Amino acid sequence: MTITQTLPYFIIFLLFILTTTPPTKAQPFSCKPSSKCNSLIDYVSPNDTTISNITTLFGISKNLLSFLGANNYPPTTLPSLAIKAKQTVKIPFPCRCANGTGTSDGLPVYKVVPEDGLFHIASDIFGGLVLYQQIQAANNIADANKILVGQELKIPLPCSCDEVDGQAVIHYGHVVPAGSSVEAIAKQFDTTQETLLKLNALADPADLKAGVVLDVPLKACNSSISSDSRDYPLLVPNGSYAITANNCVRCKCDAANNYTLQCEPSQIKSSIWPTCPNTQCNSVFLGNSTSSGCSRTTCAYLGYDNQKIITNLTTVSTCSTSPSSATKINSQGWRWNFLVAVQLVLLSLYLFQ
Ligand SMILES: *[C@@H]1O[C@H](CO)[C@@H](O)[C@H](O)[C@H]1NC(C)=O
Ligand SMILES: *[C@@H]1O[C@H](CO)[C@@H](O)[C@H](O)[C@H]1NC(C)=O
Ligand SMILES: *[C@@H]1O[C@H](CO)[C@@H](O)[C@H](O)[C@H]1NC(C)=O
Ligand SMILES: *[C@@H]1O[C@H](CO)[C@@H](O)[C@H](O)[C@H]1NC(C)=O
Ligand SMILES: *[C@@H]1O[C@H](CO)[C@@H](O)[C@H](O)[C@H]1NC(C)=O
Ligand SMILES: *[C@@H]1O[C@H](CO)[C@@H](O)[C@H](O)[C@H]1NC(C)=O
Ligand SMILES: *[C@@H]1O[C@H](CO)[C@@H](O)[C@H](O)[C@H]1NC(C)=O
Ligand SMILES: *[C@@H]1O[C@H](CO)[C@@H](O)[C@H](O)[C@H]1NC(C)=O
């Protein structure tokens, strides 16, 4: 065969390679075996849609409040709210780690419709959050071209439960926008370039490509939640909230508030209890605080069990750590208490003379 004879075959071969090689967008996140946690991933909807259609697609329509919280929509938002094409929303989902990688635990499940193909499902329906080969492997499909209408496919979204630098974090699969950089993403999400490079096995910041699902560790707000509470560890990232304690408590996180979790009554009907149990600390309402000198006393949320919501008055120092000034305030407080005690003694002497 001459070159002119083989050229068409060569072109067909090239086209075959180009059309069957998917863009390398999604890679699994590394994760220590046998851990479970909650995770987040971006979804950029290709078409105009609604919250309801998105939560149905991802199998989380029963957890509407956790979707609303992750995206900081008010808890009263209706599922019919429109989401515009190309708008990004965060999907909260359960993560399970096995064999060194993390994947979504049992959801989403996608039901094949006529004319579907694995590549279309991975790239168009799920916006490139998975590769079609990962769907194929997760469902033990021998031939990627043979899927059946009505067949239910598990979609393995990437996630992780690993601590980062000894801290519990929320792993967030961030779809890299065009024109972004590792440095800009690190700055936006309050982490470092080195952490992002290490976590995503990137040798060089220049290796970052738009559309990639980047593993971004989000710091959680600190809280006093006890380890035997049903919602332990309640990890809430900056700029979002979680509804917990059978819907009775709403906890929000704001980096501007020193990453301290702030919980208050949710004002929502309980999902289990006929009415929400008492959340007050004596006379102080959950979430209310009083400040004096260098300390702030807050009625803090400590967790819940079958019967009750546990709260406690906790005192935190709001001054920058300077031991000498703390001692001064303490001794002033002591002197004040002493004066009050003396007055009380004088008053009782006067009353009972
Ligand atoms: C939402 O899903 C329903 C049922 O699948 C469909 O009929 C409707 O067109 C979708 N709405 C939007 C805005 O995508
Ligand atoms: C992990 O690997 C083992 C052995 O290779 C395999 O049997 C098992 O299905 C894998 N688990 C997952 C969740 O992929
Ligand atoms: C978006 O619309 C296109 C064209 O109508 C369709 O092929 C695709 O499946 C839609 N994507 C989703 C997620 O509904
Ligand atoms: C909360 O703060 C303590 C000490 O200040 C720290 O040891 C712990 O790791 C923090 N937890 C989170 C989730 O940041
Ligand atoms: C925290 O979230 C708010 C609101 O989403 C955002 O404006 C701010 O930049 C975030 N701060 C950090 C440190 O991530
Ligand atoms: C205390 O909390 C209640 C209910 O959460 C609220 O209505 C009230 O305004 C708060 N009071 C103060 C002083 O913050
Ligand atoms: C409640 O708060 C007090 C004072 O901050 C603290 O000593 C106590 O250990 C707390 N109780 C619980 C159960 O955390
Ligand atoms: C956060 O902590 C810093 C230093 O530890 C302190 O100066 C600041 O007042 C705190 N802010 C709040 C809102 O507590």
Short mmCIF file of C-alpha atoms and ligand atoms in Angstrom, two decimals:
data_model
loop_
_atom_site.label_atom_id
_atom_site.label_comp_id
_atom_site.label_asym_id
_atom_site.label_seq_id
_atom_site.Cartn_x
_atom_site.Cartn_y
_atom_site.Cartn_z
CA MET A 1 0.00 0.00 0.00
CA THR A 2 1.23 3.51 -0.80
CA ILE A 3 1.09 6.46 1.56
CA THR A 4 -1.99 7.90 -0.19
CA GLN A 5 -3.73 4.56 0.28
CA THR A 6 -2.90 4.28 4.00
CA LEU A 7 -3.54 7.94 4.82
CA PRO A 8 -7.36 7.61 5.15
CA TYR A 9 -6.89 4.65 7.53
CA PHE A 10 -4.37 6.65 9.51
CA ILE A 11 -6.80 9.59 9.77
CA ILE A 12 -9.61 7.26 10.86
CA PHE A 13 -7.25 5.78 13.46
CA LEU A 14 -6.36 9.26 14.73
CA LEU A 15 -10.03 10.25 14.95
CA PHE A 16 -10.73 7.02 16.82
CA ILE A 17 -7.99 7.81 19.35
CA LEU A 18 -9.18 11.40 19.74
CA THR A 19 -12.83 10.56 20.22
CA THR A 20 -12.37 7.59 22.53
CA THR A 21 -9.71 9.10 24.82
CA PRO A 22 -11.60 11.06 27.45
CA PRO A 23 -10.16 14.27 28.89
CA THR A 24 -8.25 13.28 32.03
CA LYS A 25 -10.39 15.28 34.39
CA ALA A 26 -11.24 13.17 37.39
CA GLN A 27 -8.74 11.18 39.37
CA PRO A 28 -9.47 9.36 42.61
CA PHE A 29 -8.54 11.11 45.87
CA SER A 30 -6.27 9.16 48.15
CA CYS A 31 -7.81 8.10 51.45
CA LYS A 32 -6.86 5.81 54.32
CA PRO A 33 -8.81 2.55 54.34
CA SER A 34 -12.05 1.92 56.20
CA SER A 35 -13.01 5.44 57.11
CA LYS A 36 -16.32 7.18 56.47
CA CYS A 37 -17.20 10.85 56.53
CA ASN A 38 -19.13 13.59 54.77
CA SER A 39 -17.66 15.19 51.71
CA LEU A 40 -18.42 17.90 49.15
CA ILE A 41 -18.09 18.17 45.38
CA ASP A 42 -18.84 20.93 42.88
CA TYR A 43 -21.44 20.39 40.19
CA VAL A 44 -21.57 22.73 37.23
CA SER A 45 -24.95 22.16 35.67
CA PRO A 46 -24.73 22.04 31.84
CA ASN A 47 -28.38 23.13 31.43
CA ASP A 48 -30.90 25.30 33.22
CA THR A 49 -32.28 23.15 36.02
CA THR A 50 -33.71 23.23 39.56
CA ILE A 51 -32.49 22.29 43.04
CA SER A 52 -34.97 19.43 42.95
CA ASN A 53 -33.54 17.97 39.73
CA ILE A 54 -29.96 18.28 40.99
CA THR A 55 -30.65 16.65 44.37
CA THR A 56 -32.58 13.87 42.58
CA LEU A 57 -29.69 13.29 40.13
CA PHE A 58 -27.24 12.94 43.05
CA GLY A 59 -29.58 10.84 45.20
CA ILE A 60 -29.69 13.40 48.03
CA SER A 61 -33.25 14.72 47.69
CA LYS A 62 -34.04 13.37 51.20
CA ASN A 63 -31.25 15.60 52.53
CA LEU A 64 -32.46 18.88 51.07
CA LEU A 65 -31.41 20.78 54.22
CA SER A 66 -27.83 19.58 53.97
CA PHE A 67 -27.75 20.72 50.32
CA LEU A 68 -29.18 24.12 51.33
CA GLY A 69 -26.69 24.41 54.21
CA ALA A 70 -23.67 23.49 52.08
CA ASN A 71 -24.64 26.23 49.63
CA ASN A 72 -25.75 28.69 52.31
CA TYR A 73 -29.26 28.96 50.90
CA PRO A 74 -31.85 29.82 53.59
CA PRO A 75 -33.48 26.68 55.11
CA THR A 76 -36.85 27.82 53.73
CA THR A 77 -35.63 27.67 50.10
CA LEU A 78 -38.01 25.68 47.89
CA PRO A 79 -36.64 22.74 45.87
CA SER A 80 -38.18 24.32 42.77
CA LEU A 81 -35.60 27.14 42.88
CA ALA A 82 -34.01 27.59 39.44
CA ILE A 83 -30.30 26.90 38.96
CA LYS A 84 -28.90 28.49 35.81
CA ALA A 85 -26.74 26.66 33.27
CA LYS A 86 -23.00 26.91 34.19
CA GLN A 87 -23.85 27.85 37.78
CA THR A 88 -21.79 25.89 40.33
CA VAL A 89 -23.41 24.29 43.38
CA LYS A 90 -21.85 22.14 46.09
CA ILE A 91 -23.15 18.60 46.54
CA PRO A 92 -22.83 17.12 50.07
CA PHE A 93 -22.52 13.33 50.07
CA PRO A 94 -21.31 10.42 52.22
CA CYS A 95 -17.77 9.22 51.49
CA ARG A 96 -16.31 5.77 52.05
CA CYS A 97 -12.65 4.87 51.77
CA ALA A 98 -11.34 1.50 50.62
CA ASN A 99 -8.20 0.34 48.84
CA GLY A 100 -6.48 3.70 49.28
CA THR A 101 -9.12 5.80 47.52
CA GLY A 102 -12.37 7.43 48.58
CA THR A 103 -15.62 7.24 46.62
CA SER A 104 -19.21 8.26 47.28
CA ASP A 105 -20.89 5.65 49.48
CA GLY A 106 -23.73 4.03 47.50
CA LEU A 107 -24.89 7.13 45.60
CA PRO A 108 -25.61 8.64 43.12
CA VAL A 109 -27.38 5.82 41.27
CA TYR A 110 -28.15 6.62 37.65
CA LYS A 111 -30.79 4.76 35.64
CA VAL A 112 -29.85 4.30 31.98
CA VAL A 113 -32.27 5.81 29.41
CA PRO A 114 -32.40 5.08 25.64
CA GLU A 115 -29.47 6.52 23.61
CA ASP A 116 -27.27 6.77 26.77
CA GLY A 117 -23.60 5.85 26.70
CA LEU A 118 -21.13 5.65 29.60
CA PHE A 119 -19.07 8.51 28.18
CA HIS A 120 -22.18 10.73 27.87
CA ILE A 121 -23.26 9.86 31.42
CA ALA A 122 -19.82 10.65 32.87
CA SER A 123 -19.07 13.80 30.87
CA ASP A 124 -22.45 15.38 30.19
CA ILE A 125 -24.85 14.21 32.87
CA PHE A 126 -22.31 14.25 35.74
CA GLY A 127 -20.23 17.10 34.29
CA GLY A 128 -16.91 15.19 34.19
CA LEU A 129 -16.84 14.50 37.95
CA VAL A 130 -16.02 10.87 37.08
CA LEU A 131 -14.41 9.11 34.11
CA TYR A 132 -16.53 6.62 32.21
CA GLN A 133 -13.90 3.98 33.04
CA GLN A 134 -14.55 4.57 36.75
CA ILE A 135 -18.29 4.00 36.27
CA GLN A 136 -17.43 0.89 34.25
CA ALA A 137 -15.14 -0.47 37.01
CA ALA A 138 -17.52 0.42 39.86
CA ASN A 139 -20.33 -1.53 38.17
CA ASN A 140 -18.24 -4.46 36.85
CA ILE A 141 -19.21 -3.73 33.24
CA ALA A 142 -17.13 -5.89 30.88
CA ASP A 143 -17.85 -3.95 27.68
CA ALA A 144 -18.24 -0.16 28.01
CA ASN A 145 -20.43 -0.12 24.88
CA LYS A 146 -22.94 -2.55 26.36
CA ILE A 147 -25.21 -0.95 28.92
CA LEU A 148 -28.90 -1.69 29.13
CA VAL A 149 -31.83 0.73 29.26
CA GLY A 150 -33.12 0.70 32.84
CA GLN A 151 -29.81 -0.55 34.22
CA GLU A 152 -28.86 1.17 37.50
CA LEU A 153 -25.30 2.46 37.64
CA LYS A 154 -23.42 3.49 40.77
CA ILE A 155 -21.53 6.72 40.10
CA PRO A 156 -18.27 6.79 42.16
CA LEU A 157 -17.63 10.46 43.01
CA PRO A 158 -14.10 11.17 44.29
CA CYS A 159 -13.70 12.06 48.00
CA SER A 160 -11.49 11.58 51.04
CA CYS A 161 -11.74 11.42 54.83
CA ASP A 162 -8.03 11.93 55.63
CA GLU A 163 -6.85 14.46 58.16
CA VAL A 164 -4.59 17.17 56.72
CA ASP A 165 -1.67 18.38 58.87
CA GLY A 166 -3.22 16.62 61.87
CA GLN A 167 -6.55 18.45 61.50
CA ALA A 168 -9.95 17.04 60.61
CA VAL A 169 -11.08 18.77 57.40
CA ILE A 170 -13.86 18.50 54.84
CA HIS A 171 -12.49 17.32 51.51
CA TYR A 172 -14.05 19.38 48.74
CA GLY A 173 -13.83 18.32 45.09
CA HIS A 174 -13.42 21.73 43.51
CA VAL A 175 -13.92 21.96 39.75
CA VAL A 176 -11.08 24.26 38.68
CA PRO A 177 -12.46 27.30 36.81
CA ALA A 178 -10.71 28.47 33.63
CA GLY A 179 -7.92 30.95 34.34
CA SER A 180 -7.47 29.92 37.97
CA SER A 181 -4.21 28.92 39.65
CA VAL A 182 -3.15 26.73 42.58
CA GLU A 183 -2.10 29.87 44.45
CA ALA A 184 -5.45 31.61 43.90
CA ILE A 185 -7.40 28.50 44.98
CA ALA A 186 -5.22 28.12 48.09
CA LYS A 187 -5.88 31.75 49.00
CA GLN A 188 -9.63 31.51 48.35
CA PHE A 189 -10.05 28.45 50.59
CA ASP A 190 -7.59 29.39 53.33
CA THR A 191 -5.02 26.65 52.67
CA THR A 192 -1.52 26.62 51.18
CA GLN A 193 -0.16 25.93 47.71
CA GLU A 194 2.10 23.17 49.10
CA THR A 195 -0.87 21.41 50.72
CA LEU A 196 -2.84 21.45 47.45
CA LEU A 197 0.14 20.24 45.39
CA LYS A 198 0.88 17.41 47.83
CA LEU A 199 -2.74 16.31 48.22
CA ASN A 200 -3.31 16.24 44.47
CA ALA A 201 0.07 14.74 43.53
CA LEU A 202 0.88 17.74 41.35
CA ALA A 203 4.61 18.26 40.76
CA ASP A 204 4.27 21.83 39.57
CA PRO A 205 1.57 24.53 39.93
CA ALA A 206 1.66 24.84 36.12
CA ASP A 207 0.27 21.26 35.88
CA LEU A 208 -3.17 22.47 36.99
CA LYS A 209 -5.79 22.30 34.24
CA ALA A 210 -9.21 23.92 34.08
CA GLY A 211 -12.05 21.44 34.63
CA VAL A 212 -9.97 19.17 36.88
CA VAL A 213 -11.58 18.07 40.17
CA LEU A 214 -9.08 19.35 42.75
CA ASP A 215 -9.03 17.94 46.29
CA VAL A 216 -9.30 21.07 48.48
CA PRO A 217 -9.21 20.55 52.29
CA LEU A 218 -11.64 22.95 53.96
CA LYS A 219 -11.02 23.95 57.58
CA ALA A 220 -13.97 23.25 59.84
CA CYS A 221 -15.19 25.51 62.60
CA ASN A 222 -14.16 24.40 66.05
CA SER A 223 -16.83 23.30 68.49
CA SER A 224 -17.34 21.69 71.90
CA ILE A 225 -19.41 18.80 70.54
CA SER A 226 -18.83 15.71 72.63
CA SER A 227 -17.54 12.56 70.99
CA ASP A 228 -20.62 10.56 72.03
CA SER A 229 -23.06 12.94 70.36
CA ARG A 230 -24.92 11.46 67.40
CA ASP A 231 -23.63 14.14 65.06
CA TYR A 232 -19.97 13.93 66.13
CA PRO A 233 -17.77 15.21 64.54
CA LEU A 234 -19.91 18.01 63.23
CA LEU A 235 -17.52 19.52 60.69
CA VAL A 236 -18.94 22.69 59.16
CA PRO A 237 -16.78 24.61 56.68
CA ASN A 238 -16.61 28.41 56.38
CA GLY A 239 -19.54 30.10 54.71
CA SER A 240 -22.03 27.29 55.31
CA TYR A 241 -24.34 25.88 57.96
CA ALA A 242 -25.57 22.51 59.14
CA ILE A 243 -28.99 21.66 60.55
CA THR A 244 -28.58 19.03 63.27
CA ALA A 245 -30.18 17.51 66.41
CA ASN A 246 -33.16 16.15 64.46
CA ASN A 247 -33.50 19.54 62.73
CA CYS A 248 -33.75 21.50 66.00
CA VAL A 249 -30.34 23.21 65.92
CA ARG A 250 -28.64 25.23 63.22
CA CYS A 251 -24.85 25.60 63.40
CA LYS A 252 -23.02 27.99 61.13
CA CYS A 253 -19.38 28.59 60.46
CA ASP A 254 -17.71 31.87 59.65
CA ALA A 255 -13.94 32.25 59.29
CA ALA A 256 -14.33 35.89 60.34
CA ASN A 257 -15.49 34.61 63.75
CA ASN A 258 -12.20 32.77 64.42
CA TYR A 259 -13.60 29.51 62.99
CA THR A 260 -15.81 29.05 66.04
CA LEU A 261 -19.00 27.08 65.38
CA GLN A 262 -22.10 29.12 66.26
CA CYS A 263 -25.23 27.13 67.04
CA GLU A 264 -28.73 28.40 67.73
CA PRO A 265 -32.29 27.04 67.70
CA SER A 266 -33.16 26.34 64.05
CA GLN A 267 -36.83 27.43 64.25
CA ILE A 268 -37.58 24.40 62.07
CA LYS A 269 -39.98 21.59 62.99
CA SER A 270 -38.17 18.55 64.34
CA SER A 271 -37.89 15.55 62.01
CA ILE A 272 -38.32 13.13 64.98
CA TRP A 273 -39.46 14.86 68.15
CA PRO A 274 -43.05 16.21 68.49
CA THR A 275 -41.51 19.49 69.65
CA CYS A 276 -37.86 20.43 69.93
CA PRO A 277 -36.41 19.80 73.43
CA ASN A 278 -35.18 22.66 75.58
CA THR A 279 -31.90 24.14 74.38
CA GLN A 280 -31.37 26.78 77.06
CA CYS A 281 -28.42 26.87 79.47
CA ASN A 282 -30.31 27.90 82.60
CA SER A 283 -31.64 31.32 81.62
CA VAL A 284 -29.34 31.87 78.63
CA PHE A 285 -30.59 30.94 75.15
CA LEU A 286 -28.54 28.58 72.97
CA GLY A 287 -26.20 30.72 70.88
CA ASN A 288 -26.47 33.81 73.07
CA SER A 289 -23.35 35.11 74.68
CA THR A 290 -22.27 37.76 77.12
CA SER A 291 -18.86 39.40 77.17
CA SER A 292 -16.97 40.87 80.07
CA GLY A 293 -13.33 41.83 80.07
CA CYS A 294 -11.31 39.21 78.28
CA SER A 295 -13.85 36.43 78.32
CA ARG A 296 -17.01 35.58 76.47
CA THR A 297 -19.58 33.24 77.96
CA THR A 298 -21.76 31.41 75.45
CA CYS A 299 -24.53 28.88 75.73
CA ALA A 300 -22.83 26.33 73.46
CA TYR A 301 -24.17 23.25 71.72
CA LEU A 302 -22.56 20.01 72.92
CA GLY A 303 -24.62 17.47 70.97
CA TYR A 304 -27.77 15.37 71.28
CA ASP A 305 -29.05 11.88 71.98
CA ASN A 306 -32.44 10.15 71.65
CA GLN A 307 -34.12 12.29 74.28
CA LYS A 308 -32.38 15.60 74.62
CA ILE A 309 -30.16 18.35 73.31
CA ILE A 310 -27.08 18.99 75.44
CA THR A 311 -25.86 22.53 76.00
CA ASN A 312 -23.42 24.14 78.39
CA LEU A 313 -22.28 27.60 79.37
CA THR A 314 -18.70 27.77 78.10
CA THR A 315 -16.27 30.57 78.58
CA VAL A 316 -13.67 31.40 75.97
CA SER A 317 -10.93 34.01 76.08
CA THR A 318 -11.28 36.63 73.38
CA CYS A 319 -8.01 38.44 74.10
CA SER A 320 -4.83 37.82 72.17
CA THR A 321 -2.71 35.47 74.26
CA SER A 322 -0.82 37.68 76.69
CA PRO A 323 -0.57 35.91 80.08
CA SER A 324 0.20 39.08 82.06
CA SER A 325 -2.96 40.87 80.90
CA ALA A 326 -5.07 37.78 81.53
CA THR A 327 -3.77 37.65 85.12
CA LYS A 328 -4.56 41.33 85.56
CA ILE A 329 -8.15 40.87 84.39
CA ASN A 330 -8.50 37.82 86.64
CA SER A 331 -7.29 39.68 89.72
CA GLN A 332 -9.60 42.58 88.86
CA GLY A 333 -12.46 40.11 88.58
CA TRP A 334 -11.47 38.65 91.93
CA ARG A 335 -11.32 42.12 93.51
CA TRP A 336 -14.79 42.88 92.10
CA ASN A 337 -16.17 39.63 93.51
CA PHE A 338 -14.55 40.46 96.86
CA LEU A 339 -16.25 43.89 96.92
CA VAL A 340 -19.62 42.32 96.10
CA ALA A 341 -19.12 39.77 98.90
CA VAL A 342 -18.22 42.48 101.40
CA GLN A 343 -21.35 44.45 100.42
CA LEU A 344 -23.49 41.33 100.85
CA VAL A 345 -22.04 40.69 104.30
CA LEU A 346 -22.65 44.32 105.32
CA LEU A 347 -26.18 44.16 103.91
CA SER A 348 -27.00 40.97 105.84
CA LEU A 349 -25.49 42.43 109.05
CA TYR A 350 -27.72 45.47 108.54
CA LEU A 351 -30.84 43.36 107.88
CA PHE A 352 -30.39 40.93 110.78
CA GLN A 353 -29.14 43.30 113.47
C1 LIG B 1 -36.53 18.38 36.01
O1 LIG B 1 -36.80 17.00 35.91
C2 LIG B 1 -38.06 16.71 35.36
C3 LIG B 1 -38.28 15.21 35.46
O2 LIG B 1 -37.11 14.52 35.14
C4 LIG B 1 -38.10 17.22 33.92
O3 LIG B 1 -39.36 16.93 33.35
C5 LIG B 1 -37.88 18.72 33.93
O4 LIG B 1 -37.80 19.20 32.61
C6 LIG B 1 -36.60 19.08 34.64
N1 LIG B 1 -36.56 20.51 34.82
C7 LIG B 1 -35.51 21.26 34.50
C8 LIG B 1 -35.65 22.72 34.65
O5 LIG B 1 -34.47 20.74 34.11
C1 LIG B 2 -10.67 -3.45 47.15
O1 LIG B 2 -9.80 -4.43 46.61
C2 LIG B 2 -10.25 -5.76 46.81
C3 LIG B 2 -9.18 -6.71 46.30
O2 LIG B 2 -8.47 -6.13 45.25
C4 LIG B 2 -11.58 -5.97 46.09
O3 LIG B 2 -12.06 -7.28 46.32
C5 LIG B 2 -12.59 -4.98 46.64
O4 LIG B 2 -13.81 -5.06 45.92
C6 LIG B 2 -12.06 -3.54 46.52
N1 LIG B 2 -12.99 -2.66 47.18
C7 LIG B 2 -13.48 -1.57 46.59
C8 LIG B 2 -14.47 -0.77 47.36
O5 LIG B 2 -13.14 -1.21 45.47
C1 LIG B 3 -28.48 19.06 28.87
O1 LIG B 3 -29.06 19.22 27.58
C2 LIG B 3 -28.48 18.43 26.57
C3 LIG B 3 -29.11 18.80 25.25
O2 LIG B 3 -30.51 18.95 25.39
C4 LIG B 3 -28.68 16.94 26.92
O3 LIG B 3 -28.06 16.12 25.95
C5 LIG B 3 -28.04 16.66 28.27
O4 LIG B 3 -28.30 15.32 28.67
C6 LIG B 3 -28.60 17.61 29.32
N1 LIG B 3 -27.87 17.42 30.57
C7 LIG B 3 -28.47 17.16 31.72
C8 LIG B 3 -27.59 16.99 32.91
O5 LIG B 3 -29.67 17.07 31.83
C1 LIG B 4 -10.18 22.86 67.81
O1 LIG B 4 -9.22 23.49 68.64
C2 LIG B 4 -8.37 22.60 69.34
C3 LIG B 4 -7.47 23.39 70.27
O2 LIG B 4 -7.62 24.76 70.12
C4 LIG B 4 -7.57 21.81 68.32
O3 LIG B 4 -6.75 20.88 68.99
C5 LIG B 4 -8.55 21.07 67.41
O4 LIG B 4 -7.83 20.39 66.42
C6 LIG B 4 -9.48 22.04 66.76
N1 LIG B 4 -10.47 21.29 65.98
C7 LIG B 4 -10.78 21.63 64.73
C8 LIG B 4 -11.82 20.79 64.06
O5 LIG B 4 -10.27 22.56 64.15
C1 LIG B 5 -15.47 32.48 54.24
O1 LIG B 5 -16.71 32.51 53.55
C2 LIG B 5 -17.12 33.81 53.15
C3 LIG B 5 -18.52 33.71 52.58
O2 LIG B 5 -18.63 32.63 51.70
C4 LIG B 5 -16.10 34.37 52.16
O3 LIG B 5 -16.47 35.67 51.76
C5 LIG B 5 -14.73 34.40 52.82
O4 LIG B 5 -13.76 34.82 51.89
C6 LIG B 5 -14.35 33.04 53.37
N1 LIG B 5 -13.13 33.15 54.13
C7 LIG B 5 -12.18 32.22 54.12
C8 LIG B 5 -10.99 32.53 54.95
O5 LIG B 5 -12.27 31.18 53.50
C1 LIG B 6 -31.09 35.28 72.77
O1 LIG B 6 -31.60 34.27 71.90
C2 LIG B 6 -32.94 34.47 71.52
C3 LIG B 6 -33.41 33.24 70.73
O2 LIG B 6 -32.35 32.58 70.12
C4 LIG B 6 -33.09 35.75 70.76
O3 LIG B 6 -34.44 35.95 70.38
C5 LIG B 6 -32.60 36.90 71.60
O4 LIG B 6 -32.61 38.10 70.86
C6 LIG B 6 -31.20 36.65 72.12
N1 LIG B 6 -30.85 37.68 73.07
C7 LIG B 6 -29.69 38.31 73.06
C8 LIG B 6 -29.45 39.32 74.13
O5 LIG B 6 -28.83 38.06 72.22
C1 LIG B 7 -19.32 23.04 80.75
O1 LIG B 7 -18.58 24.26 80.87
C2 LIG B 7 -17.75 24.32 81.99
C3 LIG B 7 -17.15 25.72 82.06
O2 LIG B 7 -16.69 26.17 80.80
C4 LIG B 7 -16.68 23.25 81.90
O3 LIG B 7 -15.86 23.26 83.04
C5 LIG B 7 -17.37 21.88 81.79
O4 LIG B 7 -16.39 20.87 81.59
C6 LIG B 7 -18.33 21.88 80.63
N1 LIG B 7 -19.07 20.63 80.60
C7 LIG B 7 -19.05 19.82 79.57
C8 LIG B 7 -19.90 18.58 79.68
O5 LIG B 7 -18.37 20.05 78.57
C1 LIG B 8 -10.04 36.03 67.22
O1 LIG B 8 -8.79 35.78 67.86
C2 LIG B 8 -7.92 36.91 67.91
C3 LIG B 8 -6.59 36.50 68.53
O2 LIG B 8 -6.62 35.25 69.09
C4 LIG B 8 -8.61 38.01 68.72
O3 LIG B 8 -7.79 39.17 68.71
C5 LIG B 8 -9.96 38.35 68.10
O4 LIG B 8 -10.65 39.28 68.89
C6 LIG B 8 -10.81 37.10 67.96
N1 LIG B 8 -12.04 37.46 67.25
C7 LIG B 8 -13.25 37.07 67.67
C8 LIG B 8 -14.40 37.51 66.83
O5 LIG B 8 -13.42 36.40 68.67
#
